[in-house]
PDB file of C-alpha atoms in Angstrom:
ATOM      1  CA  MET A 330       1.679  -9.131  22.930  1.00 79.00           C
ATOM      2  CA  ALA A 331       2.152  -9.263  19.177  1.00 97.00           C
ATOM      3  CA  LEU A 332       1.601  -5.745  17.700  1.00 98.00           C
ATOM      4  CA  MET A 333      -1.502  -6.774  15.484  1.00 98.00           C
ATOM      5  CA  GLU A 334      -2.861  -9.213  17.856  1.00 98.00           C
ATOM      6  CA  GLY A 335      -6.605  -9.180  17.166  1.00 98.00           C
ATOM      7  CA  LYS A 336      -6.755  -6.500  14.351  1.00 98.00           C
ATOM      8  CA  THR A 337      -8.203  -6.928  11.181  1.00 99.00           C
ATOM      9  CA  VAL A 338      -6.058  -6.020   7.848  1.00 99.00           C
ATOM     10  CA  PHE A 339      -7.090  -4.938   4.405  1.00 99.00           C
ATOM     11  CA  ILE A 340      -3.894  -4.819   2.201  1.00 99.00           C
ATOM     12  CA  THR A 341      -3.961  -4.096  -2.058  1.00 98.00           C
ATOM     13  CA  GLY A 342      -1.186  -5.156  -4.074  1.00 98.00           C
ATOM     14  CA  ALA A 343      -0.537  -7.873  -1.585  1.00 98.00           C
ATOM     15  CA  ALA A 344       0.405 -11.113  -4.444  1.00 97.00           C
ATOM     16  CA  GLY A 345       3.923 -10.070  -4.449  1.00 96.00           C
ATOM     17  CA  GLY A 346       6.753  -7.618  -3.391  1.00 95.00           C
ATOM     18  CA  ILE A 347       5.997  -5.205  -0.695  1.00 97.00           C
ATOM     19  CA  GLY A 348       2.386  -6.135  -0.482  1.00 98.00           C
ATOM     20  CA  ASN A 349       2.889  -9.767   0.221  1.00 98.00           C
ATOM     21  CA  ALA A 350       5.943  -9.350   2.733  1.00 98.00           C
ATOM     22  CA  THR A 351       3.487  -6.586   4.451  1.00 98.00           C
ATOM     23  CA  ALA A 352       0.622  -9.254   4.777  1.00 98.00           C
ATOM     24  CA  ARG A 353       3.179 -11.858   6.073  1.00 98.00           C
ATOM     25  CA  LEU A 354       4.414  -9.786   8.629  1.00 98.00           C
ATOM     26  CA  MET A 355       1.129  -8.728  10.059  1.00 99.00           C
ATOM     27  CA  LEU A 356       0.099 -12.562  10.336  1.00 98.00           C
ATOM     28  CA  LYS A 357       3.533 -12.904  11.999  1.00 98.00           C
ATOM     29  CA  GLU A 358       2.639 -10.239  14.618  1.00 98.00           C
ATOM     30  CA  GLY A 359      -0.946 -12.163  15.509  1.00 98.00           C
ATOM     31  CA  ALA A 360      -3.430 -10.155  13.177  1.00 98.00           C
ATOM     32  CA  LEU A 361      -6.854 -11.869  13.597  1.00 98.00           C
ATOM     33  CA  ALA A 362      -7.658 -11.515   9.753  1.00 99.00           C
ATOM     34  CA  VAL A 363      -5.889 -10.660   6.707  1.00 99.00           C
ATOM     35  CA  MET A 364      -7.675  -9.471   3.326  1.00 99.00           C
ATOM     36  CA  ILE A 365      -5.036  -9.914   0.499  1.00 98.00           C
ATOM     37  CA  THR A 366      -5.907  -8.278  -2.911  1.00 98.00           C
ATOM     38  CA  ASP A 367      -4.426  -7.858  -6.279  1.00 98.00           C
ATOM     39  CA  ILE A 368      -5.532  -7.324  -9.662  1.00 95.00           C
ATOM     40  CA  ASN A 369      -5.035 -10.893 -11.061  1.00 96.00           C
ATOM     41  CA  GLU A 370      -7.360 -13.928  -9.575  1.00 98.00           C
ATOM     42  CA  GLU A 371      -4.420 -16.436 -10.529  1.00 98.00           C
ATOM     43  CA  ILE A 372      -1.670 -14.952  -8.934  1.00 97.00           C
ATOM     44  CA  THR A 373      -3.710 -13.558  -5.942  1.00 98.00           C
ATOM     45  CA  THR A 374      -5.221 -17.007  -5.566  1.00 98.00           C
ATOM     46  CA  ARG A 375      -1.480 -18.590  -5.678  1.00 98.00           C
ATOM     47  CA  ALA A 376      -0.465 -15.947  -3.073  1.00 98.00           C
ATOM     48  CA  LEU A 377      -3.378 -16.955  -0.778  1.00 98.00           C
ATOM     49  CA  ASN A 378      -2.535 -20.586  -1.090  1.00 98.00           C
ATOM     50  CA  ALA A 379       0.917 -19.851  -0.111  1.00 98.00           C
ATOM     51  CA  LEU A 380       0.388 -17.889   2.876  1.00 98.00           C
ATOM     52  CA  LYS A 381      -2.141 -20.468   3.931  1.00 98.00           C
ATOM     53  CA  GLU A 382       0.219 -23.010   3.812  1.00 98.00           C
ATOM     54  CA  ASP A 383       2.776 -20.959   5.874  1.00 98.00           C
ATOM     55  CA  PHE A 384       0.071 -19.699   8.203  1.00 98.00           C
ATOM     56  CA  PRO A 385      -2.114 -22.788   8.644  1.00 98.00           C
ATOM     57  CA  GLY A 386      -5.590 -22.018  10.514  1.00 98.00           C
ATOM     58  CA  ARG A 387      -5.252 -18.577  10.159  1.00 98.00           C
ATOM     59  CA  ASN A 388      -8.037 -16.046   8.727  1.00 98.00           C
ATOM     60  CA  ILE A 389      -6.618 -15.259   5.242  1.00 98.00           C
ATOM     61  CA  GLU A 390      -9.286 -13.960   2.557  1.00 98.00           C
ATOM     62  CA  ALA A 391      -8.408 -13.229  -1.067  1.00 98.00           C
ATOM     63  CA  ALA A 392     -10.171 -11.220  -3.806  1.00 98.00           C
ATOM     64  CA  TRP A 393      -9.375  -9.056  -7.112  1.00 98.00           C
ATOM     65  CA  PRO A 394     -11.396  -6.183  -7.357  1.00 98.00           C
ATOM     66  CA  ASN A 395     -10.930  -3.273  -9.624  1.00 98.00           C
ATOM     67  CA  LEU A 396      -9.089  -0.693  -7.331  1.00 97.00           C
ATOM     68  CA  THR A 397     -10.830   2.221  -9.614  1.00 97.00           C
ATOM     69  CA  SER A 398     -14.177   0.863  -9.030  1.00 98.00           C
ATOM     70  CA  GLU A 399     -15.484   2.060  -5.703  1.00 97.00           C
ATOM     71  CA  GLU A 400     -18.421  -0.026  -6.080  1.00 98.00           C
ATOM     72  CA  GLU A 401     -16.145  -3.178  -6.312  1.00 98.00           C
ATOM     73  CA  VAL A 402     -13.554  -2.320  -3.477  1.00 98.00           C
ATOM     74  CA  GLY A 403     -16.632  -0.781  -1.323  1.00 98.00           C
ATOM     75  CA  SER A 404     -17.960  -4.220  -1.572  1.00 98.00           C
ATOM     76  CA  VAL A 405     -15.196  -6.556  -0.919  1.00 98.00           C
ATOM     77  CA  MET A 406     -14.337  -4.436   2.167  1.00 98.00           C
ATOM     78  CA  ARG A 407     -17.520  -3.861   3.583  1.00 98.00           C
ATOM     79  CA  ALA A 408     -17.773  -7.860   3.319  1.00 98.00           C
ATOM     80  CA  PHE A 409     -14.589  -8.364   5.190  1.00 98.00           C
ATOM     81  CA  THR A 410     -15.541  -5.858   7.839  1.00 98.00           C
ATOM     82  CA  GLU A 411     -18.946  -7.469   8.287  1.00 98.00           C
ATOM     83  CA  LYS A 412     -17.248 -10.969   8.631  1.00 98.00           C
ATOM     84  CA  TYR A 413     -15.129 -10.083  11.238  1.00 98.00           C
ATOM     85  CA  GLY A 414     -16.638  -7.301  12.738  1.00 98.00           C
ATOM     86  CA  LYS A 415     -14.385  -4.526  12.251  1.00 98.00           C
ATOM     87  CA  LEU A 416     -11.570  -2.669  10.072  1.00 99.00           C
ATOM     88  CA  ASP A 417      -8.606  -2.030  12.172  1.00 99.00           C
ATOM     89  CA  ALA A 418      -6.051  -1.354   9.135  1.00 99.00           C
ATOM     90  CA  VAL A 419      -5.947  -0.647   5.390  1.00 99.00           C
ATOM     91  CA  CYS A 420      -2.624  -0.601   3.721  1.00 99.00           C
ATOM     92  CA  SER A 421      -2.795   0.631  -0.002  1.00 98.00           C
ATOM     93  CA  ILE A 422       0.233  -0.710  -1.924  1.00 98.00           C
ATOM     94  CA  ALA A 423      -0.716  -1.381  -5.432  1.00 98.00           C
ATOM     95  CA  GLY A 424       0.557   0.486  -8.008  1.00 96.00           C
ATOM     96  CA  ILE A 425       2.210   0.607 -11.316  1.00 94.00           C
ATOM     97  CA  THR A 426       5.024   2.410 -12.846  1.00 90.00           C
ATOM     98  CA  HIS A 427       6.874   3.271 -15.693  1.00 86.00           C
ATOM     99  CA  ASN A 428      10.432   4.448 -17.119  1.00 81.00           C
ATOM    100  CA  THR A 429       9.499   6.353 -20.278  1.00 88.00           C
ATOM    101  CA  THR A 430      10.588   9.780 -21.166  1.00 90.00           C
ATOM    102  CA  ILE A 431       7.897  12.313 -21.973  1.00 91.00           C
ATOM    103  CA  LYS A 432       9.047  12.220 -25.576  1.00 91.00           C
ATOM    104  CA  ARG A 433       8.471   8.549 -26.059  1.00 92.00           C
ATOM    105  CA  ILE A 434       5.476   7.860 -23.632  1.00 92.00           C
ATOM    106  CA  ALA A 435       2.639   6.161 -25.023  1.00 93.00           C
ATOM    107  CA  ASP A 436      -0.814   7.866 -25.683  1.00 94.00           C
ATOM    108  CA  GLY A 437      -2.704   7.028 -22.501  1.00 95.00           C
ATOM    109  CA  GLU A 438       0.105   6.035 -20.202  1.00 95.00           C
ATOM    110  CA  PHE A 439       0.265   9.205 -18.004  1.00 96.00           C
ATOM    111  CA  ARG A 440      -3.487   8.905 -17.609  1.00 97.00           C
ATOM    112  CA  LYS A 441      -3.041   5.060 -16.908  1.00 97.00           C
ATOM    113  CA  GLN A 442      -0.570   5.910 -13.895  1.00 96.00           C
ATOM    114  CA  VAL A 443      -2.875   8.512 -12.547  1.00 97.00           C
ATOM    115  CA  GLU A 444      -5.868   6.536 -12.797  1.00 98.00           C
ATOM    116  CA  VAL A 445      -4.026   3.169 -10.940  1.00 97.00           C
ATOM    117  CA  ASN A 446      -1.798   4.988  -8.334  1.00 98.00           C
ATOM    118  CA  LEU A 447      -4.073   8.151  -7.463  1.00 98.00           C
ATOM    119  CA  MET A 448      -7.459   7.239  -8.268  1.00 98.00           C
ATOM    120  CA  GLY A 449      -6.970   3.508  -6.952  1.00 98.00           C
ATOM    121  CA  THR A 450      -5.447   5.012  -4.026  1.00 98.00           C
ATOM    122  CA  TYR A 451      -8.640   7.242  -3.421  1.00 98.00           C
ATOM    123  CA  CYS A 452     -11.270   4.640  -4.002  1.00 98.00           C
ATOM    124  CA  VAL A 453      -9.371   2.250  -1.316  1.00 98.00           C
ATOM    125  CA  ASP A 454      -8.982   5.369   0.934  1.00 98.00           C
ATOM    126  CA  ARG A 455     -12.670   6.627   0.565  1.00 98.00           C
ATOM    127  CA  GLN A 456     -14.079   3.151   1.398  1.00 98.00           C
ATOM    128  CA  ALA A 457     -11.905   2.339   4.161  1.00 98.00           C
ATOM    129  CA  GLY A 458     -12.661   6.116   5.492  1.00 98.00           C
ATOM    130  CA  LEU A 459     -16.413   5.676   5.411  1.00 98.00           C
ATOM    131  CA  ILE A 460     -15.929   2.460   7.494  1.00 98.00           C
ATOM    132  CA  MET A 461     -13.638   3.668   9.914  1.00 99.00           C
ATOM    133  CA  GLN A 462     -15.337   7.084  10.905  1.00 98.00           C
ATOM    134  CA  LYS A 463     -18.152   5.065  11.774  1.00 98.00           C
ATOM    135  CA  GLN A 464     -16.154   2.976  14.170  1.00 98.00           C
ATOM    136  CA  ARG A 465     -14.227   5.865  15.501  1.00 98.00           C
ATOM    137  CA  PHE A 466     -10.944   4.139  15.130  1.00 98.00           C
ATOM    138  CA  GLY A 467      -8.626   2.734  12.391  1.00 98.00           C
ATOM    139  CA  SER A 468      -5.439   3.182  10.491  1.00 99.00           C
ATOM    140  CA  ILE A 469      -4.960   4.014   6.778  1.00 99.00           C
ATOM    141  CA  VAL A 470      -1.489   3.449   5.341  1.00 99.00           C
ATOM    142  CA  ASN A 471      -0.953   4.780   1.568  1.00 99.00           C
ATOM    143  CA  THR A 472       2.145   4.033  -0.541  1.00 98.00           C
ATOM    144  CA  SER A 473       3.673   6.819  -2.425  1.00 98.00           C
ATOM    145  CA  SER A 474       7.138   6.995  -3.468  1.00 97.00           C
ATOM    146  CA  ILE A 475      10.303   9.410  -3.091  1.00 96.00           C
ATOM    147  CA  CYS A 476       9.793  10.035  -6.652  1.00 95.00           C
ATOM    148  CA  GLY A 477       6.561  11.948  -5.441  1.00 97.00           C
ATOM    149  CA  GLU A 478       8.904  14.087  -3.213  1.00 97.00           C
ATOM    150  CA  TYR A 479      11.518  14.535  -5.396  1.00 94.00           C
ATOM    151  CA  GLY A 480      10.244  14.083  -8.976  1.00 93.00           C
ATOM    152  CA  SER A 481      11.782  11.266 -11.631  1.00 86.00           C
ATOM    153  CA  PRO A 482      14.175  11.966 -13.817  1.00 82.00           C
ATOM    154  CA  MET A 483      12.044   9.251 -16.195  1.00 77.00           C
ATOM    155  CA  GLY A 484       8.621   8.353 -15.911  1.00 89.00           C
ATOM    156  CA  CYS A 485       6.762  11.920 -15.380  1.00 95.00           C
ATOM    157  CA  GLY A 486       3.446   9.940 -14.441  1.00 96.00           C
ATOM    158  CA  TYR A 487       4.536   8.322 -11.789  1.00 95.00           C
ATOM    159  CA  GLY A 488       6.067  10.915 -10.096  1.00 96.00           C
ATOM    160  CA  ALA A 489       2.986  13.157 -10.399  1.00 97.00           C
ATOM    161  CA  SER A 490       0.770  10.469  -9.314  1.00 98.00           C
ATOM    162  CA  LYS A 491       2.602   9.576  -6.308  1.00 98.00           C
ATOM    163  CA  ALA A 492       2.914  13.286  -5.043  1.00 98.00           C
ATOM    164  CA  GLY A 493      -0.881  13.120  -5.296  1.00 98.00           C
ATOM    165  CA  VAL A 494      -0.941  10.482  -3.155  1.00 98.00           C
ATOM    166  CA  ILE A 495       0.980  12.301  -0.553  1.00 98.00           C
ATOM    167  CA  GLY A 496      -1.477  15.214  -0.907  1.00 98.00           C
ATOM    168  CA  LEU A 497      -4.514  12.812  -0.593  1.00 98.00           C
ATOM    169  CA  THR A 498      -2.833  11.199   2.693  1.00 99.00           C
ATOM    170  CA  LYS A 499      -2.205  14.927   4.101  1.00 98.00           C
ATOM    171  CA  SER A 500      -5.679  15.855   3.586  1.00 98.00           C
ATOM    172  CA  LEU A 501      -7.561  12.836   4.670  1.00 98.00           C
ATOM    173  CA  GLY A 502      -5.302  12.863   7.879  1.00 98.00           C
ATOM    174  CA  ARG A 503      -6.602  16.280   8.598  1.00 98.00           C
ATOM    175  CA  GLU A 504     -10.432  15.460   7.969  1.00 98.00           C
ATOM    176  CA  LEU A 505     -10.339  11.964   9.352  1.00 98.00           C
ATOM    177  CA  GLY A 506      -8.486  12.711  12.616  1.00 98.00           C
ATOM    178  CA  TYR A 507     -11.588  14.130  14.101  1.00 98.00           C
ATOM    179  CA  PHE A 508     -13.009  10.493  14.166  1.00 98.00           C
ATOM    180  CA  ASN A 509      -9.738   9.226  15.681  1.00 98.00           C
ATOM    181  CA  VAL A 510      -8.841   7.704  12.120  1.00 99.00           C
ATOM    182  CA  ARG A 511      -5.205   7.901  11.131  1.00 99.00           C
ATOM    183  CA  VAL A 512      -3.919   8.524   7.613  1.00 99.00           C
ATOM    184  CA  ASN A 513      -0.385   8.276   6.807  1.00 99.00           C
ATOM    185  CA  CYS A 514       1.975   7.388   3.889  1.00 98.00           C
ATOM    186  CA  VAL A 515       5.063   5.263   3.027  1.00 98.00           C
ATOM    187  CA  ALA A 516       7.452   6.564   0.418  1.00 98.00           C
ATOM    188  CA  PRO A 517       9.763   3.441  -0.737  1.00 97.00           C
ATOM    189  CA  GLY A 518      13.107   4.378  -2.575  1.00 94.00           C
ATOM    190  CA  ALA A 519      14.680   1.576  -4.748  1.00 92.00           C
ATOM    191  CA  ILE A 520      13.121  -1.509  -3.358  1.00 94.00           C
ATOM    192  CA  ARG A 521      14.072  -4.968  -4.747  1.00 92.00           C
ATOM    193  CA  THR A 522      10.551  -6.038  -6.246  1.00 86.00           C
ATOM    194  CA  PRO A 523       9.154  -7.616  -9.236  1.00 78.00           C
ATOM    195  CA  MET A 524       8.275  -3.910 -10.371  1.00 70.00           C
ATOM    196  CA  THR A 525      11.772  -2.706 -10.037  1.00 77.00           C
ATOM    197  CA  ALA A 526      13.121  -5.939 -11.557  1.00 77.00           C
ATOM    198  CA  SER A 527      11.874  -4.917 -15.040  1.00 73.00           C
ATOM    199  CA  LEU A 528      13.904  -1.626 -14.981  1.00 73.00           C
ATOM    200  CA  SER A 529      16.838  -1.606 -17.254  1.00 77.00           C
ATOM    201  CA  PRO A 530      20.200  -2.049 -16.008  1.00 80.00           C
ATOM    202  CA  GLU A 531      20.923   1.674 -16.404  1.00 80.00           C
ATOM    203  CA  ALA A 532      18.031   2.890 -14.573  1.00 75.00           C
ATOM    204  CA  GLN A 533      18.429   0.139 -11.867  1.00 79.00           C
ATOM    205  CA  LYS A 534      22.257   1.680 -11.704  1.00 80.00           C
ATOM    206  CA  ALA A 535      20.812   5.184 -11.600  1.00 78.00           C
ATOM    207  CA  ALA A 536      18.235   4.492  -8.536  1.00 75.00           C
ATOM    208  CA  THR A 537      20.938   3.005  -6.518  1.00 86.00           C
ATOM    209  CA  ALA A 538      23.424   5.870  -7.290  1.00 86.00           C
ATOM    210  CA  ASN A 539      23.040   8.301  -4.650  1.00 88.00           C
ATOM    211  CA  ILE A 540      21.724   6.100  -1.750  1.00 94.00           C
ATOM    212  CA  ALA A 541      23.614   6.586   1.293  1.00 95.00           C
ATOM    213  CA  LEU A 542      23.345   2.936   2.155  1.00 94.00           C
ATOM    214  CA  ARG A 543      24.534   1.779  -1.401  1.00 88.00           C
ATOM    215  CA  ARG A 544      22.053  -0.747  -2.074  1.00 90.00           C
ATOM    216  CA  MET A 545      18.421  -1.366  -3.056  1.00 93.00           C
ATOM    217  CA  GLY A 546      16.027  -1.762  -0.004  1.00 96.00           C
ATOM    218  CA  GLU A 547      14.055  -5.225   0.357  1.00 97.00           C
ATOM    219  CA  PRO A 548      10.613  -5.706   0.365  1.00 98.00           C
ATOM    220  CA  GLU A 549      10.709  -6.608   4.372  1.00 98.00           C
ATOM    221  CA  GLU A 550      11.987  -3.642   5.293  1.00 98.00           C
ATOM    222  CA  VAL A 551       9.329  -1.442   3.757  1.00 98.00           C
ATOM    223  CA  ALA A 552       6.920  -4.115   5.366  1.00 98.00           C
ATOM    224  CA  ASN A 553       8.523  -3.325   8.843  1.00 98.00           C
ATOM    225  CA  VAL A 554       7.252   0.507   8.032  1.00 98.00           C
ATOM    226  CA  PHE A 555       3.667  -0.376   7.233  1.00 99.00           C
ATOM    227  CA  LEU A 556       3.635  -2.396  10.466  1.00 98.00           C
ATOM    228  CA  PHE A 557       4.718   0.235  12.476  1.00 98.00           C
ATOM    229  CA  LEU A 558       1.884   2.639  11.136  1.00 99.00           C
ATOM    230  CA  ALA A 559      -0.791  -0.098  11.013  1.00 99.00           C
ATOM    231  CA  SER A 560      -0.333  -0.811  14.470  1.00 98.00           C
ATOM    232  CA  ASP A 561      -0.885   1.092  17.913  1.00 98.00           C
ATOM    233  CA  MET A 562       2.867   1.980  18.112  1.00 98.00           C
ATOM    234  CA  SER A 563       1.894   4.875  15.888  1.00 98.00           C
ATOM    235  CA  SER A 564      -1.077   5.997  17.875  1.00 98.00           C
ATOM    236  CA  TYR A 565       0.084   9.859  17.709  1.00 98.00           C
ATOM    237  CA  CYS A 566       0.867   9.890  14.119  1.00 98.00           C
ATOM    238  CA  THR A 567      -1.035  10.817  11.325  1.00 98.00           C
ATOM    239  CA  ALA A 568      -0.835  12.912   7.975  1.00 98.00           C
ATOM    240  CA  SER A 569       2.684  12.299   7.569  1.00 98.00           C
ATOM    241  CA  VAL A 570       4.993  10.677   4.934  1.00 98.00           C
ATOM    242  CA  TYR A 571       7.804   8.301   6.203  1.00 98.00           C
ATOM    243  CA  ASN A 572      10.511   7.727   3.649  1.00 98.00           C
ATOM    244  CA  VAL A 573      12.159   4.361   3.349  1.00 98.00           C
ATOM    245  CA  ASP A 574      14.839   5.100   1.102  1.00 96.00           C
ATOM    246  CA  GLY A 575      18.291   4.342   2.635  1.00 97.00           C
ATOM    247  CA  PHE A 576      18.474   8.081   2.254  1.00 94.00           C
ATOM    248  CA  SER A 577      18.527   8.957  -1.516  1.00 85.00           C
ATOM    249  CA  THR A 578      19.843  12.151  -2.279  1.00 72.00           C
TER     250      THR A 578
END
């Protein structure tokens, strides 16, 4: 049987990159229904249409809530859950980055990183947790970064916000374990996505300089770990961080 057979999955940041690769993998693995969300209606609708073309007849939904608004996130998540009767897995992948030193960072940029990367994840996690603890089952998978573990030489807001996601994951994993709800976190390294494509050539070179596998990772390689953590294969895993970084030092 496919790993996600009969399961429902809610994914943020799913219009492209790791989020879209994860949505495709969940569908390939037999998910009953997949909800993709992203910040922009046009790009999210385009991603929805592409998924429906590649997976005809499957239950694929789309929405574009403001992830820093618990009201918007909760409304979309509850409607999805009510439609399909349960919420098996939530993959919180949406995030933003920057590669600006503290000397040059714009006013408000640090706060923006924290709002989107940490508060956005919290809003998604809280709404998922409220649903899942009533069900007494479910898996929440967050997205941090190796920058949240080791720091970033450029972009302290990104590293700080992603470190916060790790703390959030470990705390909620402990809290929600009582309700048979698992909370884990994926920490990608340098991955070839639209977000990293915006980095300067110097930043991209620096990102791969100390990777044991001597290359950037692909979105599909990170999606494999989201699949593992969302599925029953990881039934005894919670409050943990899983690096997908080619062993960065």
